[in-house]
């Protein structure tokens, strides 16, 4: 039996908010639908073609094979013919992600994020915790598909990717093996604009791991030194170009929830919590009661 305390509709209206009052600049501000329309749900087709030899395999073998593909590869496979589209459309993981996280798919495609597969993406969206702390990770770091909370992605060096020039300065020709994505936008007065020239952003932790393998301890230490890691300006803003908001899946109802902001956490001293912190549907009532708001 579920014993989690719940709030009534009036309490939710008083304390909960779906959006934060202060702008949080992420890929959510980009018009991803125009850049990557996708056709999900627009076509219901009856398979007329076959997949040749692939159709001779048991479905129990085909499904794991498809889920092991990266996002781009499965989308490309889906376009092969009507049978391929029908097969991909039947995948539970594909249905949940395309229904509840369509902008995440668009962002992954636009950024060219190919370093994780559909199974990893689905499993990550089925969790709630931030990769770095116990908070609810209401965002997704798209280079390596990690859940992260507002506080960690805005302050932790781990989520500030490196430019291609800086990545090469650390590991040279090995840079092509490091998880990376395209940075397609720049910020101008709080508005994202398409870059005239695309640049690459590389995952800092993966570079650190590579330096450890190469036994370059001095370079590895310098990679994490705060004086070499600006949070602002052209370099600091890169951290926002790999982040997008992400709901979490609720298996019992085949639905997804984005959690709540607390309207009373307007500053760090009011409740001892950080502004911008989000809570899951189960966590929110406990947060309200813990801080004596009801």
mmCIF file of C-alpha atoms in Angstrom:
data_model
loop_
_atom_site.group_PDB
_atom_site.id
_atom_site.type_symbol
_atom_site.label_atom_id
_atom_site.label_comp_id
_atom_site.label_asym_id
_atom_site.label_seq_id
_atom_site.Cartn_x
_atom_site.Cartn_y
_atom_site.Cartn_z
ATOM 1 C CA UNK A 1 0.000 0.000 0.000
ATOM 2 C CA UNK A 2 1.280 3.495 -0.903
ATOM 3 C CA UNK A 3 1.647 5.466 2.357
ATOM 4 C CA UNK A 4 3.273 8.524 0.768
ATOM 5 C CA UNK A 5 1.533 11.680 2.093
ATOM 6 C CA UNK A 6 -0.313 13.696 -0.537
ATOM 7 C CA UNK A 7 -1.323 17.330 -0.834
ATOM 8 C CA UNK A 8 -4.804 18.369 -1.818
ATOM 9 C CA UNK A 9 -5.437 20.604 -4.833
ATOM 10 C CA UNK A 10 -5.543 23.810 -2.762
ATOM 11 C CA UNK A 11 -2.207 23.040 -1.114
ATOM 12 C CA UNK A 12 -0.631 22.254 -4.467
ATOM 13 C CA UNK A 13 -1.911 25.545 -5.854
ATOM 14 C CA UNK A 14 -0.436 27.402 -2.859
ATOM 15 C CA UNK A 15 2.995 25.804 -2.758
ATOM 16 C CA UNK A 16 3.737 24.153 -6.110
ATOM 17 C CA UNK A 17 4.789 25.635 -9.437
ATOM 18 C CA UNK A 18 5.513 23.947 -12.746
ATOM 19 C CA UNK A 19 7.893 26.687 -13.869
ATOM 20 C CA UNK A 20 10.543 28.660 -12.017
ATOM 21 C CA UNK A 21 10.160 32.424 -11.813
ATOM 22 C CA UNK A 22 13.735 33.063 -12.896
ATOM 23 C CA UNK A 23 14.922 32.206 -16.414
ATOM 24 C CA UNK A 24 17.008 29.022 -16.637
ATOM 25 C CA UNK A 25 18.754 29.070 -20.005
ATOM 26 C CA UNK A 26 18.929 25.590 -21.435
ATOM 27 C CA UNK A 27 18.036 23.821 -24.669
ATOM 28 C CA UNK A 28 14.402 24.198 -23.590
ATOM 29 C CA UNK A 29 14.643 27.775 -24.882
ATOM 30 C CA UNK A 30 15.541 26.633 -28.405
ATOM 31 C CA UNK A 31 12.804 26.063 -31.001
ATOM 32 C CA UNK A 32 13.641 22.374 -31.358
ATOM 33 C CA UNK A 33 10.385 21.496 -33.103
ATOM 34 C CA UNK A 34 11.243 23.708 -36.080
ATOM 35 C CA UNK A 35 14.769 22.334 -36.277
ATOM 36 C CA UNK A 36 13.714 18.695 -35.933
ATOM 37 C CA UNK A 37 9.978 18.200 -36.628
ATOM 38 C CA UNK A 38 9.875 14.355 -36.413
ATOM 39 C CA UNK A 39 6.809 12.450 -37.588
ATOM 40 C CA UNK A 40 5.878 10.631 -34.400
ATOM 41 C CA UNK A 41 2.153 9.946 -34.244
ATOM 42 C CA UNK A 42 1.430 11.449 -37.659
ATOM 43 C CA UNK A 43 1.442 8.203 -39.589
ATOM 44 C CA UNK A 44 -0.325 4.928 -38.881
ATOM 45 C CA UNK A 45 0.813 2.479 -41.534
ATOM 46 C CA UNK A 46 0.243 -1.165 -42.254
ATOM 47 C CA UNK A 47 3.507 -2.933 -42.997
ATOM 48 C CA UNK A 48 3.710 -3.760 -46.681
ATOM 49 C CA UNK A 49 7.405 -4.584 -46.960
ATOM 50 C CA UNK A 50 9.614 -6.973 -44.994
ATOM 51 C CA UNK A 51 12.977 -6.618 -43.307
ATOM 52 C CA UNK A 52 14.466 -9.511 -45.244
ATOM 53 C CA UNK A 53 16.688 -11.799 -43.178
ATOM 54 C CA UNK A 54 16.064 -9.740 -40.043
ATOM 55 C CA UNK A 55 12.405 -10.816 -40.046
ATOM 56 C CA UNK A 56 13.494 -14.435 -39.669
ATOM 57 C CA UNK A 57 14.875 -13.734 -36.175
ATOM 58 C CA UNK A 58 12.673 -14.147 -33.075
ATOM 59 C CA UNK A 59 11.268 -10.873 -31.761
ATOM 60 C CA UNK A 60 13.018 -11.616 -28.436
ATOM 61 C CA UNK A 61 16.334 -11.190 -30.256
ATOM 62 C CA UNK A 62 15.320 -8.251 -32.434
ATOM 63 C CA UNK A 63 14.136 -6.011 -29.572
ATOM 64 C CA UNK A 64 17.448 -6.032 -27.596
ATOM 65 C CA UNK A 65 19.296 -5.385 -30.841
ATOM 66 C CA UNK A 66 17.176 -2.317 -31.579
ATOM 67 C CA UNK A 67 17.458 -0.939 -28.043
ATOM 68 C CA UNK A 68 21.252 -1.247 -28.226
ATOM 69 C CA UNK A 69 21.302 1.237 -31.118
ATOM 70 C CA UNK A 70 22.026 4.907 -30.489
ATOM 71 C CA UNK A 71 19.172 7.359 -31.001
ATOM 72 C CA UNK A 72 20.225 8.406 -34.517
ATOM 73 C CA UNK A 73 20.648 4.821 -35.746
ATOM 74 C CA UNK A 74 17.220 3.661 -34.563
ATOM 75 C CA UNK A 75 15.546 6.719 -36.096
ATOM 76 C CA UNK A 76 17.349 5.949 -39.371
ATOM 77 C CA UNK A 77 16.304 2.275 -39.175
ATOM 78 C CA UNK A 78 12.694 3.361 -38.617
ATOM 79 C CA UNK A 79 12.782 5.148 -41.973
ATOM 80 C CA UNK A 80 13.817 2.038 -43.932
ATOM 81 C CA UNK A 81 10.239 1.004 -44.779
ATOM 82 C CA UNK A 82 6.768 0.552 -43.292
ATOM 83 C CA UNK A 83 7.731 -2.714 -41.564
ATOM 84 C CA UNK A 84 10.689 -1.040 -39.839
ATOM 85 C CA UNK A 85 8.475 1.875 -38.769
ATOM 86 C CA UNK A 86 5.857 -0.500 -37.369
ATOM 87 C CA UNK A 87 8.488 -2.506 -35.484
ATOM 88 C CA UNK A 88 10.099 0.546 -33.875
ATOM 89 C CA UNK A 89 6.706 2.065 -33.066
ATOM 90 C CA UNK A 90 5.802 -1.117 -31.159
ATOM 91 C CA UNK A 91 8.754 -0.789 -28.753
ATOM 92 C CA UNK A 92 7.600 0.220 -25.270
ATOM 93 C CA UNK A 93 10.740 2.301 -24.722
ATOM 94 C CA UNK A 94 10.216 4.142 -27.988
ATOM 95 C CA UNK A 95 6.556 4.791 -27.205
ATOM 96 C CA UNK A 96 7.315 6.273 -23.771
ATOM 97 C CA UNK A 97 10.175 8.466 -24.938
ATOM 98 C CA UNK A 98 8.469 9.731 -28.097
ATOM 99 C CA UNK A 99 5.246 10.471 -26.186
ATOM 100 C CA UNK A 100 6.657 12.168 -23.091
ATOM 101 C CA UNK A 101 10.142 13.341 -24.115
ATOM 102 C CA UNK A 102 9.896 14.366 -27.743
ATOM 103 C CA UNK A 103 12.026 17.489 -27.244
ATOM 104 C CA UNK A 104 14.755 15.381 -25.682
ATOM 105 C CA UNK A 105 14.802 13.284 -28.853
ATOM 106 C CA UNK A 106 14.976 16.432 -30.950
ATOM 107 C CA UNK A 107 17.842 17.824 -28.896
ATOM 108 C CA UNK A 108 19.795 14.556 -29.101
ATOM 109 C CA UNK A 109 19.395 14.502 -32.886
ATOM 110 C CA UNK A 110 20.323 18.181 -33.301
ATOM 111 C CA UNK A 111 23.420 17.836 -31.096
ATOM 112 C CA UNK A 112 24.543 14.602 -32.716
ATOM 113 C CA UNK A 113 24.702 12.829 -29.346
ATOM 114 C CA UNK A 114 25.640 9.250 -30.256
ATOM 115 C CA UNK A 115 27.426 8.091 -27.105
ATOM 116 C CA UNK A 116 24.524 6.221 -25.500
ATOM 117 C CA UNK A 117 21.725 3.959 -26.718
ATOM 118 C CA UNK A 118 17.956 3.766 -26.336
ATOM 119 C CA UNK A 119 18.121 1.410 -23.375
ATOM 120 C CA UNK A 120 20.385 3.801 -21.454
ATOM 121 C CA UNK A 121 18.142 6.763 -22.285
ATOM 122 C CA UNK A 122 14.996 4.925 -21.160
ATOM 123 C CA UNK A 123 16.602 3.677 -17.933
ATOM 124 C CA UNK A 124 17.875 7.173 -17.124
ATOM 125 C CA UNK A 125 14.426 8.662 -17.657
ATOM 126 C CA UNK A 126 13.000 5.958 -15.389
ATOM 127 C CA UNK A 127 15.122 7.215 -12.472
ATOM 128 C CA UNK A 128 14.829 10.440 -10.485
ATOM 129 C CA UNK A 129 18.090 11.055 -8.619
ATOM 130 C CA UNK A 130 20.797 13.459 -9.697
ATOM 131 C CA UNK A 131 24.042 11.734 -10.685
ATOM 132 C CA UNK A 132 26.022 13.871 -8.223
ATOM 133 C CA UNK A 133 23.715 14.310 -5.205
ATOM 134 C CA UNK A 134 20.503 12.972 -3.587
ATOM 135 C CA UNK A 135 18.275 15.658 -5.121
ATOM 136 C CA UNK A 136 15.780 15.115 -7.921
ATOM 137 C CA UNK A 137 17.673 15.461 -11.198
ATOM 138 C CA UNK A 138 15.144 17.350 -13.292
ATOM 139 C CA UNK A 139 17.582 17.891 -16.154
ATOM 140 C CA UNK A 140 19.459 15.673 -18.578
ATOM 141 C CA UNK A 141 23.116 16.174 -19.476
ATOM 142 C CA UNK A 142 23.075 15.099 -23.111
ATOM 143 C CA UNK A 143 26.714 14.248 -23.782
ATOM 144 C CA UNK A 144 26.647 11.149 -21.586
ATOM 145 C CA UNK A 145 22.933 10.919 -20.681
ATOM 146 C CA UNK A 146 23.067 11.702 -16.963
ATOM 147 C CA UNK A 147 20.374 13.064 -14.704
ATOM 148 C CA UNK A 148 21.462 16.239 -12.943
ATOM 149 C CA UNK A 149 19.771 18.764 -10.676
ATOM 150 C CA UNK A 150 19.757 22.532 -11.142
ATOM 151 C CA UNK A 151 22.352 23.180 -8.449
ATOM 152 C CA UNK A 152 24.835 20.615 -9.770
ATOM 153 C CA UNK A 153 24.631 21.520 -13.434
ATOM 154 C CA UNK A 154 25.020 25.245 -12.706
ATOM 155 C CA UNK A 155 27.874 24.940 -10.203
ATOM 156 C CA UNK A 156 29.686 21.630 -10.670
ATOM 157 C CA UNK A 157 32.713 21.704 -12.963
ATOM 158 C CA UNK A 158 31.818 18.219 -14.143
ATOM 159 C CA UNK A 159 29.014 19.632 -16.319
ATOM 160 C CA UNK A 160 31.064 22.364 -17.993
ATOM 161 C CA UNK A 161 32.230 20.768 -21.269
ATOM 162 C CA UNK A 162 35.464 21.675 -23.047
ATOM 163 C CA UNK A 163 35.830 23.232 -26.462
ATOM 164 C CA UNK A 164 37.590 21.198 -29.148
ATOM 165 C CA UNK A 165 40.702 23.378 -28.857
ATOM 166 C CA UNK A 166 40.942 22.832 -25.104
ATOM 167 C CA UNK A 167 40.196 19.116 -25.398
ATOM 168 C CA UNK A 168 43.017 18.695 -27.949
ATOM 169 C CA UNK A 169 45.400 20.580 -25.665
ATOM 170 C CA UNK A 170 44.869 17.872 -23.029
ATOM 171 C CA UNK A 171 44.805 14.620 -25.013
ATOM 172 C CA UNK A 172 45.780 15.476 -28.580
ATOM 173 C CA UNK A 173 44.824 12.998 -31.287
ATOM 174 C CA UNK A 174 42.800 10.878 -28.834
ATOM 175 C CA UNK A 175 40.114 13.564 -28.759
ATOM 176 C CA UNK A 176 37.933 11.782 -31.335
ATOM 177 C CA UNK A 177 37.293 8.971 -28.850
ATOM 178 C CA UNK A 178 35.915 11.325 -26.208
ATOM 179 C CA UNK A 179 32.102 11.752 -25.931
ATOM 180 C CA UNK A 180 31.141 15.055 -27.508
ATOM 181 C CA UNK A 181 28.255 16.917 -29.122
ATOM 182 C CA UNK A 182 27.720 19.819 -31.476
ATOM 183 C CA UNK A 183 27.146 23.282 -30.046
ATOM 184 C CA UNK A 184 24.724 24.832 -32.514
ATOM 185 C CA UNK A 185 23.697 27.961 -30.635
ATOM 186 C CA UNK A 186 25.053 31.060 -28.952
ATOM 187 C CA UNK A 187 23.337 33.296 -26.405
ATOM 188 C CA UNK A 188 22.720 36.966 -27.131
ATOM 189 C CA UNK A 189 20.832 38.975 -24.482
ATOM 190 C CA UNK A 190 19.280 35.783 -23.140
ATOM 191 C CA UNK A 191 18.090 34.551 -26.551
ATOM 192 C CA UNK A 192 19.602 31.540 -28.377
ATOM 193 C CA UNK A 193 20.736 32.160 -31.946
ATOM 194 C CA UNK A 194 22.097 29.678 -34.462
ATOM 195 C CA UNK A 195 25.874 29.787 -34.778
ATOM 196 C CA UNK A 196 27.354 30.605 -38.158
ATOM 197 C CA UNK A 197 29.981 27.957 -37.478
ATOM 198 C CA UNK A 198 29.232 24.899 -35.397
ATOM 199 C CA UNK A 199 31.686 23.903 -32.671
ATOM 200 C CA UNK A 200 32.201 20.734 -30.645
ATOM 201 C CA UNK A 201 31.832 20.360 -26.877
ATOM 202 C CA UNK A 202 33.668 17.522 -25.108
ATOM 203 C CA UNK A 203 32.785 15.776 -21.848
ATOM 204 C CA UNK A 204 35.178 16.841 -19.083
ATOM 205 C CA UNK A 205 34.914 13.632 -17.027
ATOM 206 C CA UNK A 206 35.735 11.467 -20.044
ATOM 207 C CA UNK A 207 38.837 13.571 -20.735
ATOM 208 C CA UNK A 208 39.844 13.163 -17.089
ATOM 209 C CA UNK A 209 39.410 9.397 -17.318
ATOM 210 C CA UNK A 210 41.509 9.349 -20.484
ATOM 211 C CA UNK A 211 44.275 11.356 -18.800
ATOM 212 C CA UNK A 212 44.219 8.884 -15.910
ATOM 213 C CA UNK A 213 44.682 6.003 -18.362
ATOM 214 C CA UNK A 214 47.534 7.874 -20.038
ATOM 215 C CA UNK A 215 49.033 8.592 -16.577
ATOM 216 C CA UNK A 216 49.081 12.344 -17.050
ATOM 217 C CA UNK A 217 48.271 13.275 -13.464
ATOM 218 C CA UNK A 218 49.424 16.899 -13.710
ATOM 219 C CA UNK A 219 47.158 17.607 -16.680
ATOM 220 C CA UNK A 220 44.314 15.782 -14.967
ATOM 221 C CA UNK A 221 44.618 17.941 -11.843
ATOM 222 C CA UNK A 222 44.715 21.115 -13.916
ATOM 223 C CA UNK A 223 41.535 20.034 -15.721
ATOM 224 C CA UNK A 224 39.579 20.333 -12.457
ATOM 225 C CA UNK A 225 41.249 23.429 -10.979
ATOM 226 C CA UNK A 226 38.615 26.125 -10.549
ATOM 227 C CA UNK A 227 40.849 28.970 -11.782
ATOM 228 C CA UNK A 228 41.021 27.256 -15.156
ATOM 229 C CA UNK A 229 37.260 26.704 -15.343
ATOM 230 C CA UNK A 230 35.301 29.931 -15.991
ATOM 231 C CA UNK A 231 31.601 29.852 -15.179
ATOM 232 C CA UNK A 232 30.743 32.908 -17.201
ATOM 233 C CA UNK A 233 31.434 34.423 -20.601
ATOM 234 C CA UNK A 234 31.673 32.464 -23.845
ATOM 235 C CA UNK A 235 33.163 29.392 -22.172
ATOM 236 C CA UNK A 236 30.953 29.309 -19.095
ATOM 237 C CA UNK A 237 27.752 29.437 -21.135
ATOM 238 C CA UNK A 238 28.707 26.139 -22.807
ATOM 239 C CA UNK A 239 27.311 24.251 -19.816
ATOM 240 C CA UNK A 240 23.777 25.329 -20.773
ATOM 241 C CA UNK A 241 24.102 24.069 -24.350
ATOM 242 C CA UNK A 242 24.170 20.405 -23.286
ATOM 243 C CA UNK A 243 21.287 20.530 -20.780
ATOM 244 C CA UNK A 244 17.547 20.000 -21.233
ATOM 245 C CA UNK A 245 14.727 19.443 -18.738
ATOM 246 C CA UNK A 246 13.626 15.835 -18.320
ATOM 247 C CA UNK A 247 10.533 14.253 -16.727
ATOM 248 C CA UNK A 248 10.665 10.904 -14.981
ATOM 249 C CA UNK A 249 8.588 7.904 -15.972
ATOM 250 C CA UNK A 250 5.948 6.422 -13.671
ATOM 251 C CA UNK A 251 5.728 2.734 -14.687
ATOM 252 C CA UNK A 252 2.469 1.993 -12.844
ATOM 253 C CA UNK A 253 0.528 4.476 -14.969
ATOM 254 C CA UNK A 254 2.704 4.525 -18.100
ATOM 255 C CA UNK A 255 2.951 8.291 -17.622
ATOM 256 C CA UNK A 256 5.603 10.871 -16.850
ATOM 257 C CA UNK A 257 5.889 13.690 -14.328
ATOM 258 C CA UNK A 258 8.117 16.767 -14.286
ATOM 259 C CA UNK A 259 7.971 17.433 -10.565
ATOM 260 C CA UNK A 260 7.335 20.704 -8.730
ATOM 261 C CA UNK A 261 9.153 23.862 -7.738
ATOM 262 C CA UNK A 262 8.387 25.208 -4.273
ATOM 263 C CA UNK A 263 6.969 28.739 -4.450
ATOM 264 C CA UNK A 264 8.197 29.431 -0.913
ATOM 265 C CA UNK A 265 11.860 28.660 -1.721
ATOM 266 C CA UNK A 266 12.520 32.100 -3.172
ATOM 267 C CA UNK A 267 15.938 32.410 -1.567
ATOM 268 C CA UNK A 268 18.432 30.168 0.205
ATOM 269 C CA UNK A 269 17.567 31.419 3.696
ATOM 270 C CA UNK A 270 13.790 31.076 3.660
ATOM 271 C CA UNK A 271 13.768 27.295 3.979
ATOM 272 C CA UNK A 272 17.448 26.427 3.817
ATOM 273 C CA UNK A 273 16.943 25.036 0.314
ATOM 274 C CA UNK A 274 18.313 26.342 -2.932
ATOM 275 C CA UNK A 275 16.041 28.265 -5.306
ATOM 276 C CA UNK A 276 15.515 26.318 -8.500
ATOM 277 C CA UNK A 277 15.416 22.988 -6.669
ATOM 278 C CA UNK A 278 12.718 20.721 -8.016
ATOM 279 C CA UNK A 279 10.935 17.876 -6.212
ATOM 280 C CA UNK A 280 9.275 14.715 -7.412
ATOM 281 C CA UNK A 281 5.586 14.171 -6.779
ATOM 282 C CA UNK A 282 6.470 11.942 -3.813
ATOM 283 C CA UNK A 283 9.166 14.241 -2.381
ATOM 284 C CA UNK A 284 7.189 17.477 -2.476
ATOM 285 C CA UNK A 285 4.734 16.832 0.414
ATOM 286 C CA UNK A 286 7.638 15.817 2.665
ATOM 287 C CA UNK A 287 9.537 18.991 1.728
ATOM 288 C CA UNK A 288 6.523 21.151 2.596
ATOM 289 C CA UNK A 289 5.995 19.467 5.961
ATOM 290 C CA UNK A 290 9.698 19.279 6.836
ATOM 291 C CA UNK A 291 10.053 23.060 6.611
ATOM 292 C CA UNK A 292 6.852 23.779 8.502
ATOM 293 C CA UNK A 293 5.032 25.322 5.585
ATOM 294 C CA UNK A 294 1.858 23.421 6.523
#
